[in-house]
Amino acid sequence: MSNHNFYPNTELGIDLKLITRKPGRMAVGEYLDGAITHDGEDHFTFVQNDSEKKKKVVQRNPHVYEGTYINVNRKKDGTLYPTFNRPQFSERFTFQDFCQGAADELLCICSKSDNR
């Protein structure tokens, strides 16, 4: 799983104009892809992306395992292969630490796949 940091931003008493592809109100829980612009004092405009022009992204080789140090993907033919995550090295976390962590994850994955 990836860690994303989100920072809450609450604007009270604003005017928000929605420019959407379809007329009418949005359904409860509906999501729109687009951009919001702060275009004046207490005024914002949201413009929905033109989703017809966007191609749907198809994940070619989905993750079977997402770890701290490695991910394991599956090709169309069913074979598995590992990829390494990019580490943030420091004085406290070295290349050797990364290699040891990746080896530990690989051994853990191998023992789980043997116990199907």
mmCIF file of N, CA and C in Angstrom:
data_model
loop_
_atom_site.group_PDB
_atom_site.id
_atom_site.type_symbol
_atom_site.label_atom_id
_atom_site.label_comp_id
_atom_site.label_asym_id
_atom_site.label_seq_id
_atom_site.Cartn_x
_atom_site.Cartn_y
_atom_site.Cartn_z
ATOM 1 N N MET A 1 0.821 -1.170 0.000
ATOM 2 C CA MET A 1 0.000 0.000 0.000
ATOM 3 C C MET A 1 0.866 1.233 0.000
ATOM 4 N N SER A 2 0.437 2.247 -0.699
ATOM 5 C CA SER A 2 1.218 3.460 -0.715
ATOM 6 C C SER A 2 0.694 4.413 0.344
ATOM 7 N N ASN A 3 1.599 5.209 0.878
ATOM 8 C CA ASN A 3 1.239 6.213 1.867
ATOM 9 C C ASN A 3 1.168 7.556 1.182
ATOM 10 N N HIS A 4 0.007 8.180 1.200
ATOM 11 C CA HIS A 4 -0.159 9.518 0.657
ATOM 12 C C HIS A 4 -0.508 10.433 1.818
ATOM 13 N N ASN A 5 0.082 11.612 1.825
ATOM 14 C CA ASN A 5 -0.254 12.586 2.844
ATOM 15 C C ASN A 5 -1.293 13.541 2.280
ATOM 16 N N PHE A 6 -2.377 13.721 2.992
ATOM 17 C CA PHE A 6 -3.420 14.643 2.593
ATOM 18 C C PHE A 6 -3.538 15.713 3.664
ATOM 19 N N TYR A 7 -3.647 16.939 3.242
ATOM 20 C CA TYR A 7 -3.789 18.045 4.165
ATOM 21 C C TYR A 7 -5.181 18.624 4.002
ATOM 22 N N PRO A 8 -5.968 18.630 5.070
ATOM 23 C CA PRO A 8 -7.327 19.156 4.958
ATOM 24 C C PRO A 8 -7.308 20.662 4.718
ATOM 25 N N ASN A 9 -8.199 21.105 3.875
ATOM 26 C CA ASN A 9 -8.321 22.517 3.574
ATOM 27 C C ASN A 9 -9.809 22.846 3.597
ATOM 28 N N THR A 10 -10.235 23.617 4.551
ATOM 29 C CA THR A 10 -11.641 23.961 4.700
ATOM 30 C C THR A 10 -11.813 25.450 4.457
ATOM 31 N N GLU A 11 -12.651 25.766 3.504
ATOM 32 C CA GLU A 11 -12.989 27.153 3.217
ATOM 33 C C GLU A 11 -14.461 27.325 3.581
ATOM 34 N N LEU A 12 -14.753 28.188 4.529
ATOM 35 C CA LEU A 12 -16.126 28.403 4.978
ATOM 36 C C LEU A 12 -16.768 29.556 4.211
ATOM 37 N N GLY A 13 -18.052 29.398 3.906
ATOM 38 C CA GLY A 13 -18.831 30.463 3.286
ATOM 39 C C GLY A 13 -18.290 30.908 1.937
ATOM 40 N N ILE A 14 -18.082 29.961 1.018
ATOM 41 C CA ILE A 14 -17.539 30.311 -0.295
ATOM 42 C C ILE A 14 -18.593 30.171 -1.373
ATOM 43 N N ASP A 15 -18.299 30.748 -2.516
ATOM 44 C CA ASP A 15 -19.109 30.581 -3.722
ATOM 45 C C ASP A 15 -18.340 29.619 -4.614
ATOM 46 N N LEU A 16 -18.951 28.460 -4.933
ATOM 47 C CA LEU A 16 -18.302 27.451 -5.765
ATOM 48 C C LEU A 16 -19.134 27.227 -7.017
ATOM 49 N N LYS A 17 -18.536 27.464 -8.154
ATOM 50 C CA LYS A 17 -19.205 27.251 -9.432
ATOM 51 C C LYS A 17 -18.664 25.972 -10.041
ATOM 52 N N LEU A 18 -19.549 25.036 -10.429
ATOM 53 C CA LEU A 18 -19.159 23.778 -11.055
ATOM 54 C C LEU A 18 -19.435 23.847 -12.541
ATOM 55 N N ILE A 19 -18.410 23.552 -13.336
ATOM 56 C CA ILE A 19 -18.578 23.450 -14.778
ATOM 57 C C ILE A 19 -18.372 21.987 -15.113
ATOM 58 N N THR A 20 -19.508 21.293 -15.419
ATOM 59 C CA THR A 20 -19.488 19.844 -15.622
ATOM 60 C C THR A 20 -19.965 19.491 -17.024
ATOM 61 N N ARG A 21 -19.693 18.250 -17.417
ATOM 62 C CA ARG A 21 -20.067 17.784 -18.754
ATOM 63 C C ARG A 21 -21.567 17.542 -18.874
ATOM 64 N N LYS A 22 -22.229 17.166 -17.781
ATOM 65 C CA LYS A 22 -23.658 16.870 -17.814
ATOM 66 C C LYS A 22 -24.401 17.909 -16.984
ATOM 67 N N PRO A 23 -25.591 18.314 -17.432
ATOM 68 C CA PRO A 23 -26.376 19.266 -16.645
ATOM 69 C C PRO A 23 -27.003 18.585 -15.432
ATOM 70 N N GLY A 24 -27.417 19.384 -14.480
ATOM 71 C CA GLY A 24 -28.113 18.871 -13.302
ATOM 72 C C GLY A 24 -27.184 18.700 -12.116
ATOM 73 N N ARG A 25 -27.800 18.320 -11.005
ATOM 74 C CA ARG A 25 -27.055 18.152 -9.754
ATOM 75 C C ARG A 25 -26.270 16.855 -9.746
ATOM 76 N N MET A 26 -25.226 16.864 -8.963
ATOM 77 C CA MET A 26 -24.438 15.648 -8.765
ATOM 78 C C MET A 26 -25.165 14.748 -7.783
ATOM 79 N N ALA A 27 -25.010 13.445 -7.965
ATOM 80 C CA ALA A 27 -25.572 12.475 -7.025
ATOM 81 C C ALA A 27 -24.703 12.451 -5.765
ATOM 82 N N VAL A 28 -25.299 12.079 -4.654
ATOM 83 C CA VAL A 28 -24.552 11.963 -3.410
ATOM 84 C C VAL A 28 -23.482 10.886 -3.586
ATOM 85 N N GLY A 29 -22.239 11.188 -3.246
ATOM 86 C CA GLY A 29 -21.140 10.247 -3.371
ATOM 87 C C GLY A 29 -20.494 10.213 -4.741
ATOM 88 N N GLU A 30 -20.980 11.014 -5.690
ATOM 89 C CA GLU A 30 -20.417 11.027 -7.040
ATOM 90 C C GLU A 30 -19.095 11.794 -7.038
ATOM 91 N N TYR A 31 -18.121 11.284 -7.792
ATOM 92 C CA TYR A 31 -16.817 11.928 -7.909
ATOM 93 C C TYR A 31 -16.641 12.481 -9.304
ATOM 94 N N LEU A 32 -15.982 13.623 -9.391
ATOM 95 C CA LEU A 32 -15.654 14.213 -10.679
ATOM 96 C C LEU A 32 -14.146 14.411 -10.763
ATOM 97 N N ASP A 33 -13.588 14.172 -11.941
ATOM 98 C CA ASP A 33 -12.174 14.395 -12.189
ATOM 99 C C ASP A 33 -12.046 15.779 -12.804
ATOM 100 N N GLY A 34 -11.202 16.618 -12.205
ATOM 101 C CA GLY A 34 -11.055 17.959 -12.747
ATOM 102 C C GLY A 34 -10.128 18.803 -11.917
ATOM 103 N N ALA A 35 -10.266 20.113 -12.076
ATOM 104 C CA ALA A 35 -9.396 21.057 -11.373
ATOM 105 C C ALA A 35 -10.241 22.151 -10.746
ATOM 106 N N ILE A 36 -9.806 22.600 -9.577
ATOM 107 C CA ILE A 36 -10.480 23.694 -8.893
ATOM 108 C C ILE A 36 -9.521 24.876 -8.837
ATOM 109 N N THR A 37 -10.073 26.057 -9.094
ATOM 110 C CA THR A 37 -9.275 27.272 -9.122
ATOM 111 C C THR A 37 -9.852 28.277 -8.138
ATOM 112 N N HIS A 38 -8.984 28.901 -7.374
ATOM 113 C CA HIS A 38 -9.389 29.992 -6.478
ATOM 114 C C HIS A 38 -9.266 31.256 -7.298
ATOM 115 N N ASP A 39 -10.380 31.755 -7.803
ATOM 116 C CA ASP A 39 -10.323 32.857 -8.757
ATOM 117 C C ASP A 39 -10.832 34.182 -8.210
ATOM 118 N N GLY A 40 -10.953 34.293 -6.928
ATOM 119 C CA GLY A 40 -11.350 35.564 -6.329
ATOM 120 C C GLY A 40 -11.596 35.399 -4.849
ATOM 121 N N GLU A 41 -11.810 36.506 -4.147
ATOM 122 C CA GLU A 41 -12.086 36.462 -2.712
ATOM 123 C C GLU A 41 -13.339 35.632 -2.469
ATOM 124 N N ASP A 42 -13.203 34.522 -1.759
ATOM 125 C CA ASP A 42 -14.305 33.614 -1.435
ATOM 126 C C ASP A 42 -15.005 33.051 -2.675
ATOM 127 N N HIS A 43 -14.303 32.948 -3.808
ATOM 128 C CA HIS A 43 -14.910 32.404 -5.017
ATOM 129 C C HIS A 43 -13.985 31.372 -5.640
ATOM 130 N N PHE A 44 -14.556 30.195 -5.952
ATOM 131 C CA PHE A 44 -13.814 29.089 -6.548
ATOM 132 C C PHE A 44 -14.582 28.577 -7.758
ATOM 133 N N THR A 45 -13.856 28.045 -8.744
ATOM 134 C CA THR A 45 -14.474 27.425 -9.908
ATOM 135 C C THR A 45 -13.869 26.046 -10.104
ATOM 136 N N PHE A 46 -14.745 25.037 -10.291
ATOM 137 C CA PHE A 46 -14.311 23.680 -10.589
ATOM 138 C C PHE A 46 -14.667 23.385 -12.036
ATOM 139 N N VAL A 47 -13.689 22.890 -12.810
ATOM 140 C CA VAL A 47 -13.924 22.520 -14.204
ATOM 141 C C VAL A 47 -13.629 21.035 -14.340
ATOM 142 N N GLN A 48 -14.637 20.277 -14.771
ATOM 143 C CA GLN A 48 -14.485 18.835 -14.936
ATOM 144 C C GLN A 48 -13.636 18.551 -16.166
ATOM 145 N N ASN A 49 -12.753 17.540 -16.049
ATOM 146 C CA ASN A 49 -11.960 17.096 -17.206
ATOM 147 C C ASN A 49 -12.877 16.481 -18.249
ATOM 148 N N ASP A 50 -12.465 16.582 -19.502
ATOM 149 C CA ASP A 50 -13.209 15.960 -20.589
ATOM 150 C C ASP A 50 -12.803 14.501 -20.654
ATOM 151 N N SER A 51 -13.540 13.631 -19.939
ATOM 152 C CA SER A 51 -13.150 12.229 -19.800
ATOM 153 C C SER A 51 -13.260 11.451 -21.107
ATOM 154 N N GLU A 52 -14.013 11.955 -22.092
ATOM 155 C CA GLU A 52 -14.104 11.246 -23.366
ATOM 156 C C GLU A 52 -12.770 11.274 -24.106
ATOM 157 N N LYS A 53 -11.985 12.315 -23.895
ATOM 158 C CA LYS A 53 -10.700 12.427 -24.571
ATOM 159 C C LYS A 53 -9.612 11.646 -23.851
ATOM 160 N N LYS A 54 -9.837 11.339 -22.583
ATOM 161 C CA LYS A 54 -8.832 10.613 -21.812
ATOM 162 C C LYS A 54 -8.933 9.121 -22.090
ATOM 163 N N LYS A 55 -7.789 8.489 -22.245
ATOM 164 C CA LYS A 55 -7.788 7.045 -22.411
ATOM 165 C C LYS A 55 -7.805 6.400 -21.040
ATOM 166 N N LYS A 56 -8.499 5.320 -20.932
ATOM 167 C CA LYS A 56 -8.518 4.571 -19.680
ATOM 168 C C LYS A 56 -7.161 3.910 -19.494
ATOM 169 N N VAL A 57 -6.625 4.030 -18.290
ATOM 170 C CA VAL A 57 -5.334 3.428 -17.983
ATOM 171 C C VAL A 57 -5.563 1.973 -17.610
ATOM 172 N N VAL A 58 -4.873 1.089 -18.302
ATOM 173 C CA VAL A 58 -4.962 -0.326 -18.015
ATOM 174 C C VAL A 58 -3.628 -0.743 -17.415
ATOM 175 N N GLN A 59 -3.684 -1.260 -16.199
ATOM 176 C CA GLN A 59 -2.456 -1.696 -15.560
ATOM 177 C C GLN A 59 -2.018 -2.995 -16.207
ATOM 178 N N ARG A 60 -0.846 -2.965 -16.837
ATOM 179 C CA ARG A 60 -0.390 -4.116 -17.600
ATOM 180 C C ARG A 60 -0.011 -5.289 -16.707
ATOM 181 N N ASN A 61 0.766 -5.024 -15.677
ATOM 182 C CA ASN A 61 1.244 -6.083 -14.801
ATOM 183 C C ASN A 61 0.889 -5.726 -13.358
ATOM 184 N N PRO A 62 -0.269 -6.164 -12.893
ATOM 185 C CA PRO A 62 -0.730 -5.747 -11.573
ATOM 186 C C PRO A 62 0.147 -6.289 -10.445
ATOM 187 N N HIS A 63 0.162 -5.537 -9.343
ATOM 188 C CA HIS A 63 0.909 -5.958 -8.158
ATOM 189 C C HIS A 63 0.209 -7.139 -7.491
ATOM 190 N N VAL A 64 0.982 -8.136 -7.136
ATOM 191 C CA VAL A 64 0.503 -9.259 -6.342
ATOM 192 C C VAL A 64 0.861 -9.004 -4.882
ATOM 193 N N TYR A 65 1.981 -8.298 -4.696
ATOM 194 C CA TYR A 65 2.465 -7.961 -3.360
ATOM 195 C C TYR A 65 3.088 -6.572 -3.412
ATOM 196 N N GLU A 66 2.714 -5.708 -2.470
ATOM 197 C CA GLU A 66 3.320 -4.387 -2.337
ATOM 198 C C GLU A 66 3.974 -4.318 -0.977
ATOM 199 N N GLY A 67 5.282 -4.231 -0.950
ATOM 200 C CA GLY A 67 6.009 -4.200 0.307
ATOM 201 C C GLY A 67 6.729 -2.894 0.528
ATOM 202 N N THR A 68 7.507 -2.865 1.572
ATOM 203 C CA THR A 68 8.297 -1.685 1.890
ATOM 204 C C THR A 68 9.491 -1.572 0.956
ATOM 205 N N TYR A 69 10.113 -2.698 0.659
ATOM 206 C CA TYR A 69 11.341 -2.709 -0.132
ATOM 207 C C TYR A 69 11.138 -3.232 -1.547
ATOM 208 N N ILE A 70 10.191 -4.139 -1.736
ATOM 209 C CA ILE A 70 9.947 -4.728 -3.057
ATOM 210 C C ILE A 70 8.453 -4.809 -3.341
ATOM 211 N N ASN A 71 8.139 -4.925 -4.622
ATOM 212 C CA ASN A 71 6.794 -5.259 -5.088
ATOM 213 C C ASN A 71 6.936 -6.506 -5.946
ATOM 214 N N VAL A 72 5.892 -7.299 -6.014
ATOM 215 C CA VAL A 72 5.885 -8.459 -6.900
ATOM 216 C C VAL A 72 4.728 -8.261 -7.872
ATOM 217 N N ASN A 73 5.026 -8.370 -9.168
ATOM 218 C CA ASN A 73 4.032 -8.185 -10.215
ATOM 219 C C ASN A 73 3.794 -9.500 -10.938
ATOM 220 N N ARG A 74 2.634 -9.574 -11.628
ATOM 221 C CA ARG A 74 2.295 -10.766 -12.411
ATOM 222 C C ARG A 74 2.144 -10.366 -13.875
ATOM 223 N N LYS A 75 2.874 -11.056 -14.749
ATOM 224 C CA LYS A 75 2.750 -10.824 -16.191
ATOM 225 C C LYS A 75 1.487 -11.495 -16.703
ATOM 226 N N LYS A 76 1.117 -11.189 -17.950
ATOM 227 C CA LYS A 76 -0.077 -11.798 -18.562
ATOM 228 C C LYS A 76 0.007 -13.309 -18.599
ATOM 229 N N ASP A 77 1.238 -13.841 -18.765
ATOM 230 C CA ASP A 77 1.386 -15.293 -18.839
ATOM 231 C C ASP A 77 1.395 -15.958 -17.462
ATOM 232 N N GLY A 78 1.219 -15.162 -16.409
ATOM 233 C CA GLY A 78 1.122 -15.709 -15.061
ATOM 234 C C GLY A 78 2.422 -15.735 -14.282
ATOM 235 N N THR A 79 3.539 -15.432 -14.921
ATOM 236 C CA THR A 79 4.812 -15.458 -14.201
ATOM 237 C C THR A 79 4.931 -14.250 -13.277
ATOM 238 N N LEU A 80 5.613 -14.461 -12.172
ATOM 239 C CA LEU A 80 5.819 -13.414 -11.178
ATOM 240 C C LEU A 80 7.230 -12.861 -11.301
ATOM 241 N N TYR A 81 7.378 -11.579 -11.005
ATOM 242 C CA TYR A 81 8.714 -10.980 -10.972
ATOM 243 C C TYR A 81 8.744 -9.852 -9.950
ATOM 244 N N PRO A 82 9.872 -9.711 -9.240
ATOM 245 C CA PRO A 82 9.984 -8.648 -8.229
ATOM 246 C C PRO A 82 10.541 -7.357 -8.838
ATOM 247 N N THR A 83 10.135 -6.237 -8.273
ATOM 248 C CA THR A 83 10.729 -4.942 -8.577
ATOM 249 C C THR A 83 11.102 -4.289 -7.258
ATOM 250 N N PHE A 84 12.162 -3.515 -7.265
ATOM 251 C CA PHE A 84 12.615 -2.844 -6.047
ATOM 252 C C PHE A 84 12.007 -1.453 -5.955
ATOM 253 N N ASN A 85 11.597 -1.066 -4.751
ATOM 254 C CA ASN A 85 11.143 0.297 -4.500
ATOM 255 C C ASN A 85 12.364 1.188 -4.339
ATOM 256 N N ARG A 86 12.226 2.441 -4.645
ATOM 257 C CA ARG A 86 13.344 3.371 -4.528
ATOM 258 C C ARG A 86 13.473 3.827 -3.074
ATOM 259 N N PRO A 87 14.591 3.499 -2.463
ATOM 260 C CA PRO A 87 14.770 3.874 -1.058
ATOM 261 C C PRO A 87 15.262 5.303 -0.904
ATOM 262 N N GLN A 88 15.019 5.852 0.268
ATOM 263 C CA GLN A 88 15.541 7.159 0.650
ATOM 264 C C GLN A 88 16.707 6.892 1.592
ATOM 265 N N PHE A 89 17.925 6.898 1.072
ATOM 266 C CA PHE A 89 19.093 6.585 1.888
ATOM 267 C C PHE A 89 19.476 7.764 2.772
ATOM 268 N N SER A 90 20.009 7.438 3.928
ATOM 269 C CA SER A 90 20.507 8.442 4.860
ATOM 270 C C SER A 90 21.645 7.810 5.657
ATOM 271 N N GLU A 91 22.170 8.541 6.617
ATOM 272 C CA GLU A 91 23.210 7.971 7.473
ATOM 273 C C GLU A 91 22.654 6.827 8.309
ATOM 274 N N ARG A 92 21.366 6.916 8.662
ATOM 275 C CA ARG A 92 20.744 5.883 9.505
ATOM 276 C C ARG A 92 20.188 4.725 8.687
ATOM 277 N N PHE A 93 19.913 4.940 7.399
ATOM 278 C CA PHE A 93 19.372 3.885 6.533
ATOM 279 C C PHE A 93 20.261 3.788 5.303
ATOM 280 N N THR A 94 21.099 2.759 5.271
ATOM 281 C CA THR A 94 22.113 2.608 4.230
ATOM 282 C C THR A 94 21.665 1.619 3.153
ATOM 283 N N PHE A 95 22.496 1.494 2.133
ATOM 284 C CA PHE A 95 22.245 0.524 1.070
ATOM 285 C C PHE A 95 22.197 -0.897 1.634
ATOM 286 N N GLN A 96 23.063 -1.164 2.589
ATOM 287 C CA GLN A 96 23.079 -2.486 3.223
ATOM 288 C C GLN A 96 21.757 -2.745 3.955
ATOM 289 N N ASP A 97 21.231 -1.745 4.655
ATOM 290 C CA ASP A 97 19.934 -1.889 5.342
ATOM 291 C C ASP A 97 18.828 -2.206 4.333
ATOM 292 N N PHE A 98 18.860 -1.505 3.189
ATOM 293 C CA PHE A 98 17.855 -1.738 2.158
ATOM 294 C C PHE A 98 17.947 -3.166 1.618
ATOM 295 N N CYS A 99 19.175 -3.617 1.322
ATOM 296 C CA CYS A 99 19.362 -4.972 0.788
ATOM 297 C C CYS A 99 18.882 -6.026 1.779
ATOM 298 N N GLN A 100 19.166 -5.826 3.053
ATOM 299 C CA GLN A 100 18.732 -6.782 4.082
ATOM 300 C C GLN A 100 17.201 -6.802 4.187
ATOM 301 N N GLY A 101 16.583 -5.615 4.159
ATOM 302 C CA GLY A 101 15.128 -5.546 4.214
ATOM 303 C C GLY A 101 14.470 -6.200 3.015
ATOM 304 N N ALA A 102 15.036 -5.979 1.819
ATOM 305 C CA ALA A 102 14.493 -6.591 0.604
ATOM 306 C C ALA A 102 14.643 -8.110 0.655
ATOM 307 N N ALA A 103 15.793 -8.577 1.138
ATOM 308 C CA ALA A 103 16.008 -10.028 1.259
ATOM 309 C C ALA A 103 15.015 -10.638 2.233
ATOM 310 N N ASP A 104 14.774 -9.964 3.356
ATOM 311 C CA ASP A 104 13.807 -10.455 4.343
ATOM 312 C C ASP A 104 12.407 -10.549 3.737
ATOM 313 N N GLU A 105 12.007 -9.521 2.970
ATOM 314 C CA GLU A 105 10.685 -9.554 2.325
ATOM 315 C C GLU A 105 10.598 -10.677 1.308
ATOM 316 N N LEU A 106 11.646 -10.867 0.518
ATOM 317 C CA LEU A 106 11.648 -11.953 -0.477
ATOM 318 C C LEU A 106 11.521 -13.314 0.197
ATOM 319 N N LEU A 107 12.264 -13.519 1.277
ATOM 320 C CA LEU A 107 12.178 -14.798 1.997
ATOM 321 C C LEU A 107 10.782 -14.998 2.593
ATOM 322 N N CYS A 108 10.187 -13.944 3.101
ATOM 323 C CA CYS A 108 8.826 -14.025 3.663
ATOM 324 C C CYS A 108 7.814 -14.397 2.573
ATOM 325 N N ILE A 109 7.938 -13.770 1.403
ATOM 326 C CA ILE A 109 7.030 -14.056 0.284
ATOM 327 C C ILE A 109 7.207 -15.498 -0.183
ATOM 328 N N CYS A 110 8.435 -15.959 -0.276
ATOM 329 C CA CYS A 110 8.702 -17.334 -0.723
ATOM 330 C C CYS A 110 8.115 -18.349 0.233
ATOM 331 N N SER A 111 8.231 -18.096 1.526
ATOM 332 C CA SER A 111 7.687 -19.062 2.498
ATOM 333 C C SER A 111 6.169 -19.064 2.464
ATOM 334 N N LYS A 112 5.534 -17.924 2.177
ATOM 335 C CA LYS A 112 4.075 -17.881 2.071
ATOM 336 C C LYS A 112 3.599 -18.588 0.816
ATOM 337 N N SER A 113 4.350 -18.472 -0.283
ATOM 338 C CA SER A 113 3.914 -19.118 -1.529
ATOM 339 C C SER A 113 4.109 -20.630 -1.464
ATOM 340 N N ASP A 114 5.041 -21.091 -0.615
ATOM 341 C CA ASP A 114 5.259 -22.530 -0.457
ATOM 342 C C ASP A 114 4.153 -23.185 0.380
ATOM 343 N N ASN A 115 3.462 -22.375 1.214
ATOM 344 C CA ASN A 115 2.420 -22.908 2.107
ATOM 345 C C ASN A 115 1.029 -22.694 1.559
ATOM 346 N N ARG A 116 0.836 -22.753 0.286
ATOM 347 C CA ARG A 116 -0.495 -22.504 -0.314
ATOM 348 C C ARG A 116 -1.472 -23.386 0.271
#
